[in-house]
Coordinates of C-alpha atoms in Angstrom, one line a residue:
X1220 CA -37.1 -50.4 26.9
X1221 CA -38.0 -49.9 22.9
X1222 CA -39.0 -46.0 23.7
X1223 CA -35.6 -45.7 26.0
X1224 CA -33.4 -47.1 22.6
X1225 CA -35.7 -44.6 20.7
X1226 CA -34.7 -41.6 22.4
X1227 CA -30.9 -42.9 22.2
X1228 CA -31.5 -43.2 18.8
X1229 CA -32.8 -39.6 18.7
X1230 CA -30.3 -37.6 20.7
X1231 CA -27.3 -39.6 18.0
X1232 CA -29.4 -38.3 15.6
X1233 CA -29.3 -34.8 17.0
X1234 CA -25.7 -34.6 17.9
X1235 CA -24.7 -35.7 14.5
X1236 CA -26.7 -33.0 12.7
X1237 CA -25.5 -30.5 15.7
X1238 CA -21.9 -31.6 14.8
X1239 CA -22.1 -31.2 10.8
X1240 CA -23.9 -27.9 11.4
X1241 CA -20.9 -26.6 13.5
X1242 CA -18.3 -27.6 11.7
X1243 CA -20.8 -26.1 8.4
X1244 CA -20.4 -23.0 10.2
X1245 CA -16.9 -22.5 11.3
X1246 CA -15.8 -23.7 7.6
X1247 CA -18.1 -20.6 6.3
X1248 CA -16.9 -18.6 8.7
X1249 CA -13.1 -19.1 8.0
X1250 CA -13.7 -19.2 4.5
X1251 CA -15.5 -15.7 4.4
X1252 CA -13.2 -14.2 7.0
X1253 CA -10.3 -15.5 5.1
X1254 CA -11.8 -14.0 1.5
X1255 CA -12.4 -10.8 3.7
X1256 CA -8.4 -10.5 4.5
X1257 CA -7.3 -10.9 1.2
X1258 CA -9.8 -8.7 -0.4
X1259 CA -8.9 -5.9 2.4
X1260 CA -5.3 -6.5 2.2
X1261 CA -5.7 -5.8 -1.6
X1262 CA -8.0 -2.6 -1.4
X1263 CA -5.6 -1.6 1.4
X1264 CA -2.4 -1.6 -0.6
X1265 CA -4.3 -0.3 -3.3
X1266 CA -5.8 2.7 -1.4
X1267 CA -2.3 3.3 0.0
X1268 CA -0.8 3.6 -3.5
X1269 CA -3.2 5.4 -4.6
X1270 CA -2.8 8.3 -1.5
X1271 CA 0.9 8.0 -1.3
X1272 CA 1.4 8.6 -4.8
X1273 CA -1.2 11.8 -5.1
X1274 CA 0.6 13.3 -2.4
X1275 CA 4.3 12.7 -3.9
X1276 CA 2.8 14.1 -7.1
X1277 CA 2.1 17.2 -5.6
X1278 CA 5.2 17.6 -3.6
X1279 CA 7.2 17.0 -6.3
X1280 CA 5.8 19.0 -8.3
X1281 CA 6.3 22.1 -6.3
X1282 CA 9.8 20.8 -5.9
X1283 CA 10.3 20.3 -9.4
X1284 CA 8.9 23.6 -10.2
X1285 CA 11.2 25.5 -8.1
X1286 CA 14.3 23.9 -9.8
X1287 CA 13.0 24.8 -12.9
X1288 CA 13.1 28.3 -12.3
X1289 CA 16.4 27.9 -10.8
X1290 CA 17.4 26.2 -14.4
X1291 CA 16.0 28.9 -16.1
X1292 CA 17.7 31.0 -14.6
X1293 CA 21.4 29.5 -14.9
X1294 CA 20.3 29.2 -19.3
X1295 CA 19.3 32.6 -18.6
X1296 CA 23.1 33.2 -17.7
X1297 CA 24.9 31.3 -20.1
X1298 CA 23.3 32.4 -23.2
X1299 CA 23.5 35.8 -22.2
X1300 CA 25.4 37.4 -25.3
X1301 CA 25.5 40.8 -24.2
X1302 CA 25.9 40.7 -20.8
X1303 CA 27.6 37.7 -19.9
X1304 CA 28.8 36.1 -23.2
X1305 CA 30.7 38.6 -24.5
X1306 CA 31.8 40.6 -21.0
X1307 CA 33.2 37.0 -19.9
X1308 CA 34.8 36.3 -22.8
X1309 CA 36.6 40.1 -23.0
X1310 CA 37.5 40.2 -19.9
X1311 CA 40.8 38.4 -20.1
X1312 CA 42.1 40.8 -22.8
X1313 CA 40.5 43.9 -22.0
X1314 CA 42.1 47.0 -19.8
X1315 CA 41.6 48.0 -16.7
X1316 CA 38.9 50.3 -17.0
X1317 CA 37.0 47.5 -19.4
X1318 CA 37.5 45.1 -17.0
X1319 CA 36.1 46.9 -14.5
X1320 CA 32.7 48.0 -16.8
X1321 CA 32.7 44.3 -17.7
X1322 CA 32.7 42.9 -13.9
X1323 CA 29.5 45.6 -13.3
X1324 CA 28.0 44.5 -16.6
X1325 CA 28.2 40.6 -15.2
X1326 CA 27.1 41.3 -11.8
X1327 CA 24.4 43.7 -12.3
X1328 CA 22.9 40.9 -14.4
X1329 CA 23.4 38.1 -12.3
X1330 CA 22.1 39.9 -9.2
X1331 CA 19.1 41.1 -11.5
X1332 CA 18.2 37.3 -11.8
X1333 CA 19.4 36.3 -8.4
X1334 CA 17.2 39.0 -7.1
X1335 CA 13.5 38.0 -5.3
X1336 CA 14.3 34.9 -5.4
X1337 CA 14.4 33.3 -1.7
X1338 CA 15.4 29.9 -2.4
X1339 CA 18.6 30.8 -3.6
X1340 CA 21.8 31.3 -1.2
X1341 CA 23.9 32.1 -3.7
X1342 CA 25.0 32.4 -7.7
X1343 CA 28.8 32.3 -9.0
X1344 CA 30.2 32.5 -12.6
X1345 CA 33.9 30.9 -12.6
X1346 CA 36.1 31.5 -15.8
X1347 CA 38.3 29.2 -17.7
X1348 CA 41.0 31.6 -16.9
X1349 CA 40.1 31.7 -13.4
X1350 CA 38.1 34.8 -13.1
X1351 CA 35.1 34.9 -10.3
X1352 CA 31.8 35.9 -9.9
X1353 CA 29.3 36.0 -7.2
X1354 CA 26.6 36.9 -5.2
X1355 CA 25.4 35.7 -2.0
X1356 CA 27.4 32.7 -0.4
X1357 CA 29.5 30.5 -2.5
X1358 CA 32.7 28.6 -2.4
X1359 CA 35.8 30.6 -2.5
X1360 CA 36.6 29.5 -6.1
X1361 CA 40.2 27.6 -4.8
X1362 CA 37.7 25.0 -2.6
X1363 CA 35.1 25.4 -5.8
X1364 CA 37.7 23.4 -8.2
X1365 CA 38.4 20.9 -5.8
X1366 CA 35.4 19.5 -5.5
X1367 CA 34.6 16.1 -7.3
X1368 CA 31.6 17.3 -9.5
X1369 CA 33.5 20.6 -10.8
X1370 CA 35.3 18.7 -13.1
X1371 CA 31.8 16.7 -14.4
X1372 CA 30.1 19.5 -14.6
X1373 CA 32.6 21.2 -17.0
X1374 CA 32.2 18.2 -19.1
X1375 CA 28.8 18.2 -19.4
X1376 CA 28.5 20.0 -22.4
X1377 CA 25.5 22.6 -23.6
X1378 CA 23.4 21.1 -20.7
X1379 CA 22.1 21.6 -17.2
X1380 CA 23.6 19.1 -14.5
X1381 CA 22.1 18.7 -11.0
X1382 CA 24.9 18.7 -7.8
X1383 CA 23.9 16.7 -5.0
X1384 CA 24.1 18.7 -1.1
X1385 CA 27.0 19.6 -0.4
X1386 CA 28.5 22.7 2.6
X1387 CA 28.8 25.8 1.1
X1388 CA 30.8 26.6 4.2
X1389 CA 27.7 27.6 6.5
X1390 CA 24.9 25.8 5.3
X1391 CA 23.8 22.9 3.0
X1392 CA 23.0 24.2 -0.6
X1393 CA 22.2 21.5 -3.6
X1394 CA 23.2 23.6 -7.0
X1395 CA 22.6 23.5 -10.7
X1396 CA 24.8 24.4 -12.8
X1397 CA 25.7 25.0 -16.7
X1398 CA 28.8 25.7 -19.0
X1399 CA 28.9 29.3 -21.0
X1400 CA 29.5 29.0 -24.3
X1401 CA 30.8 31.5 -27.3
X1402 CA 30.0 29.3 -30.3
X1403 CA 32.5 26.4 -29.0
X1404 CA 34.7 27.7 -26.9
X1405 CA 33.8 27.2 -23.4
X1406 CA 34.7 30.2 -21.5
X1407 CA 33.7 29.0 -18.2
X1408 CA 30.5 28.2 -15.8
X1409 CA 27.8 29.3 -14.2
X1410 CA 26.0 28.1 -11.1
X1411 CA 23.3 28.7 -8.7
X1412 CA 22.7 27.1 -5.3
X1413 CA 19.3 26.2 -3.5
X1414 CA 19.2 26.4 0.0
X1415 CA 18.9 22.6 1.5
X1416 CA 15.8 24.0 3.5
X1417 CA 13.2 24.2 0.6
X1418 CA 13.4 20.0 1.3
X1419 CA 12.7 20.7 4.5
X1420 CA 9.4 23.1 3.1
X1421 CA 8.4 20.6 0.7
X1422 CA 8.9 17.6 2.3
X1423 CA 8.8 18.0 5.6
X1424 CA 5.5 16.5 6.7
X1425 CA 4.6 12.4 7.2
X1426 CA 1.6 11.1 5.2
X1427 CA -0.3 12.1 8.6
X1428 CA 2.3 10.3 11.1
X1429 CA 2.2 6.9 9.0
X1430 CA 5.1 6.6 7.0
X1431 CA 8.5 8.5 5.6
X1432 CA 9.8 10.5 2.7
X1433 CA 12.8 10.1 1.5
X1434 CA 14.8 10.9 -2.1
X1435 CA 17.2 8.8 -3.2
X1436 CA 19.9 9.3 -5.9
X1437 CA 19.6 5.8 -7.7
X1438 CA 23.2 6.4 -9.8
X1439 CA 25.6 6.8 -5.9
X1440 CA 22.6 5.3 -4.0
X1441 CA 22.7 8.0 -1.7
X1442 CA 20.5 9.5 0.6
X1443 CA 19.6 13.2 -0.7
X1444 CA 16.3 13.8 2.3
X1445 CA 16.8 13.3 4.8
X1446 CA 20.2 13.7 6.2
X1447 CA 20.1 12.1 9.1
X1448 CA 19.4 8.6 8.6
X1449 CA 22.1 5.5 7.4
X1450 CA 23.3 5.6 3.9
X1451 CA 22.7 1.9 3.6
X1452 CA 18.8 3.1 4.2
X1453 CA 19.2 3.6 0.6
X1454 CA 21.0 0.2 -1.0
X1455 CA 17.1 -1.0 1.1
X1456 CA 15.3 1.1 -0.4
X1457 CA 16.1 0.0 -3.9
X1458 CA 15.4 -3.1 -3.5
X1459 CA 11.8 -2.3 -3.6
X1460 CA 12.2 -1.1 -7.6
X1461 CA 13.0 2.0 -9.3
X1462 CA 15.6 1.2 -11.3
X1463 CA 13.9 2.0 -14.7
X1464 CA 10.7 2.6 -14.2
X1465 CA 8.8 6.8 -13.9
X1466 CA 7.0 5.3 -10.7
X1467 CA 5.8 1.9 -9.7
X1468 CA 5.6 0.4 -5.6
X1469 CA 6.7 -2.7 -4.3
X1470 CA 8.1 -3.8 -0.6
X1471 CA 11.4 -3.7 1.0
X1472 CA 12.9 -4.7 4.5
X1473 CA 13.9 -1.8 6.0
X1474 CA 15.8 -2.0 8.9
X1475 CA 14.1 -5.4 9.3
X1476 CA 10.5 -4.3 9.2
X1477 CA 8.8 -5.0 5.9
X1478 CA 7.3 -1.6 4.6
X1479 CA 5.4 -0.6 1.0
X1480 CA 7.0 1.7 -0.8
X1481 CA 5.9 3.9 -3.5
X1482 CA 8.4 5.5 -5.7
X1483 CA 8.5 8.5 -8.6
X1484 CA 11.5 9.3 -10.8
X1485 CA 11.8 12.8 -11.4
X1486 CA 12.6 13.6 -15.4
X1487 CA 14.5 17.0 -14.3
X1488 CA 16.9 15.6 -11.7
X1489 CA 16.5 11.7 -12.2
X1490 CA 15.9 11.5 -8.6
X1491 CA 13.7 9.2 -6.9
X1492 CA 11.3 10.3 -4.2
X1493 CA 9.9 7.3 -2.4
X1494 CA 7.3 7.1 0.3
X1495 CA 7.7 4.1 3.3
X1496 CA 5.1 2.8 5.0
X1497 CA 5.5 0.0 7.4
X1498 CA 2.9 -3.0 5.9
X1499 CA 1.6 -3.5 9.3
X1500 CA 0.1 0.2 9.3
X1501 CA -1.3 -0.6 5.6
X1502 CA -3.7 -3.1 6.7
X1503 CA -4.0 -1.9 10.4
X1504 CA -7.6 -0.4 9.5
X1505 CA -8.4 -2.6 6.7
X1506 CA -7.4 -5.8 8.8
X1507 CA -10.4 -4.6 11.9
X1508 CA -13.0 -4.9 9.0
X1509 CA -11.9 -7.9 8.2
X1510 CA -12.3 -9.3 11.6
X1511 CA -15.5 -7.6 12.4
X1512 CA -16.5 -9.4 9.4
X1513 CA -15.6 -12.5 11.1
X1514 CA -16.9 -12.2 14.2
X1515 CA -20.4 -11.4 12.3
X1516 CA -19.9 -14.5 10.3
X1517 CA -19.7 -16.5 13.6
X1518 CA -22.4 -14.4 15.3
X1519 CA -25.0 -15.4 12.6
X1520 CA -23.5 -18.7 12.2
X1521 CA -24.4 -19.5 16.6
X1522 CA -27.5 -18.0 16.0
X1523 CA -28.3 -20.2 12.8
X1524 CA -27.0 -23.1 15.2
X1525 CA -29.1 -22.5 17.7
X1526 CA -32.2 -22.0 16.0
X1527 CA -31.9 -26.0 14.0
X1528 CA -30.8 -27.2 17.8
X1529 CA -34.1 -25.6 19.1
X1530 CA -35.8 -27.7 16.0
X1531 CA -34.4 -30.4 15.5
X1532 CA -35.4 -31.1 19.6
X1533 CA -39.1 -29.7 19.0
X1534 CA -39.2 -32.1 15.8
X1535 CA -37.8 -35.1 17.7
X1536 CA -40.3 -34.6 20.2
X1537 CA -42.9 -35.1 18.2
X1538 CA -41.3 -37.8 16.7
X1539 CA -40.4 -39.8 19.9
X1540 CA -44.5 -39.6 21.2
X1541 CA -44.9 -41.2 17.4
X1542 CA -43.0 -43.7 18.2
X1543 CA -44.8 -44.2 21.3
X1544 CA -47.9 -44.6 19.6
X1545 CA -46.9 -46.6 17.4
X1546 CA -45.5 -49.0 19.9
X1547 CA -48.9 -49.2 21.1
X1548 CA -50.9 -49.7 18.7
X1549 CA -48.4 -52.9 18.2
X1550 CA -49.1 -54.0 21.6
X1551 CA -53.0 -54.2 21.1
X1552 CA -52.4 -55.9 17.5
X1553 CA -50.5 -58.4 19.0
X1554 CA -53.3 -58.8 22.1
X1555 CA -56.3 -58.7 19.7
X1556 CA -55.3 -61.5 17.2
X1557 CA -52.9 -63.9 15.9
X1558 CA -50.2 -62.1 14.4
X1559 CA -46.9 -61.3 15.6
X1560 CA -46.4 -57.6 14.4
X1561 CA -42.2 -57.0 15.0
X1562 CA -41.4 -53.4 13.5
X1563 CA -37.7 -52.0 14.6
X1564 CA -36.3 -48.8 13.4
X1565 CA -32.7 -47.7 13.7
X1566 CA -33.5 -44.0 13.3
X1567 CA -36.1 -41.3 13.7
X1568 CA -36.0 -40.7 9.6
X1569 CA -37.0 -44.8 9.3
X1570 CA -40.2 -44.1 11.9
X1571 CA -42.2 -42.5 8.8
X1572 CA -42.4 -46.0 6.7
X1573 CA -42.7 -47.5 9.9
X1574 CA -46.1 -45.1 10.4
X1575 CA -47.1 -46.0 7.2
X1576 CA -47.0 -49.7 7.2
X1577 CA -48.7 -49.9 10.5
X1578 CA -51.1 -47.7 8.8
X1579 CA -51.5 -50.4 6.5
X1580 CA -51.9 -53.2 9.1
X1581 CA -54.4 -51.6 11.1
X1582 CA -56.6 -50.9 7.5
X1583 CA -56.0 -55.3 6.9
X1584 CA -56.8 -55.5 10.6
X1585 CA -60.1 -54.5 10.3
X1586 CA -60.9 -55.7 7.0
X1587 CA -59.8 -59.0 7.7
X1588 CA -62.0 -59.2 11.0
X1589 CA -64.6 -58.0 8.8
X1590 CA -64.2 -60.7 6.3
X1591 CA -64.2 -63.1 9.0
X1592 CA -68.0 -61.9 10.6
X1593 CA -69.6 -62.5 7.4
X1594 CA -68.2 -65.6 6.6
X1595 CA -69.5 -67.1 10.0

């Protein structure tokens, strides 16, 4: 009966520290794998900036470099003395025959810088008193002062100014153009357009199918590349930063799917170029390490299990045939003399004194039927 309420005693034992190692386990688990998800989600978005931004460097710098050229070009123009300047500002008051030398003059020179150039679609030079200029295709100059950044750009001063895209008639162009200048009297402007396809050259490719590129005007908000997706696409957009700052990243719902975006201002147009990647495909790769780091977690932490369940029974074992011993050696210690020997133990931990004390009994046992021989 005594050994039956042993073993009980045992296997509670056993449970218990089964129990506490589990739950040991799956909190050291959770806690890793939860530590693992942050630190990935981190190094994710991190790794993310870090590639998106490179590869909008690059692009826009080739972009940027192209308009450049295209700038120097139009300054070229307008500061032109002798072969704009002076022509253009002539050419009002001159005869017929100086008129015509001065249109050859004009266009001779812009075709020499228009010339080799295979991003341009066209180059105009529009007077104050209505006199035009142009290679390539351009607006018929009638359409050309209609349009709501003619008048802007004429008021722009000694500087260059960006247009937005716009239909030149038969394709998209985006232009920059500049006011000519004798001293301070403006005599009129000059302008080149960009075919709307270099956007396409430059920006044309996904970060490898992951994400979007996309330029933004942050002044009208509106969408410059690509053309065919919603103008409120770019209201979203914003949202994400980019108002002040050069470049920067932050997130945005866009079209109800939260995405990272990384944005960069550029200092020639004030453009911002952003790229959009869904946050889901961020961490899609980070968030499989994280798990496999979980699942290892739990894999050592069954294993650990299983190896203090295989000891804790080998150990209790040997405990429970203690026990059994000891029981014994009570039963003959009761038979073999006076005493009533009563030792009860509630677990296996509390069977160690109990091996020590009978220890102890059996040593005052034998002593004291010793001590009782001599004295007889």
């Amino acid at each position: 009966m005594k050994t039956a309420g042993n073993r009980k005693r045992n296997m509670h034992f056993q449970t218990k520290v089964l129990i506490v190692s589990v739950l040991i386990v799956c909190v050291m688990a959770g806690a890793i794998g939860s530590f693992w998800y942050r630190q990935t989600s981190k190094q994710a978005q991190s790794s993310a900036e870090r590639y998106i931004g490179s590869v909008l460097e690059r692009l826009n710098g080739s972009f940027e470099t192209m308009l450049r050229d295209v700038d120097h070009l139009v300054i070229c123009a307008s500061i032109d003395i002798n072969h704009i300047v002076n022509p253009l500002r002539n050419y009002k008051t001159a005869a017929p025959s100086e008129k015509l030398a001065c249109n050859q003059t004009i266009l001779d020179t812009m075709l020499s810088l228009y010339q080799f150039k295979t991003y341009l679609e066209g180059m105009m030079i529009s007077s104050v008193d209505g006199n035009y200029f142009r290679i390539g295709t351009t607006l018929p100059y009638q359409t050309l002062i209609q349009q709501p950044w003619f008048y802007e750009v004429s008021m722009d001063g000694k500087k260059s100014a960006v247009i937005l895209p716009y239909s030149n008639g038969s394709e998209m162009v985006l232009s920059i153009a500049r006011n000519i200048y004798s001293g301070s009297e403006q005599l009129g402007v000059v302008k080149a357009d960009v075919r709307y396809t270099i956007l396409n050259d430059c920006y044309g490719k996904d970060f490898n199918g992951l994400g979007a590129i996309y330029i933004i005007d942050p002044v009208s908000e509106r969408i410059i590349y690509p053309l065919d997706v919603p103008q409120q696409i770019g209201a979203q957009l914003l949202t994400s930063g980019g108002q002040g700052e050069a470049s920067g990243s932050g997130y945005a719902e866009i079209d109800g799917v939260s995405s990272l975006v990384i944005y960069q201002r550029s200092e020639l147009t004030g453009w911002l170029t952003l790229g959009v990647v869904p946050e889901s495909d961020v961490t899609r790769e980070f968030r499989s390490v994280s798990l496999t780091a979980m699942a290892v977690s739990l894999l050592f932490g069954v294993v650990a299990v299983a190896f203090l369940a295989v000891f804790l029974f080998g150990e209790t074992a040997k405990i429970q045939k203690l026990c059994t011993a000891v029981a014994q050696i009570v039963r003959i210690l009761r038979a073999s003399s006076g005493l009533f020997i009563g030792i009860y133990t509630d677990n296996a931990l509390s069977d160690a004194f109990a091996h020590k004390l009978l220890s102890f009994l059996v040593e005052f046992r034998q002593n004291f039927g010793y001590t009782k021989r001599k004295t007889r």
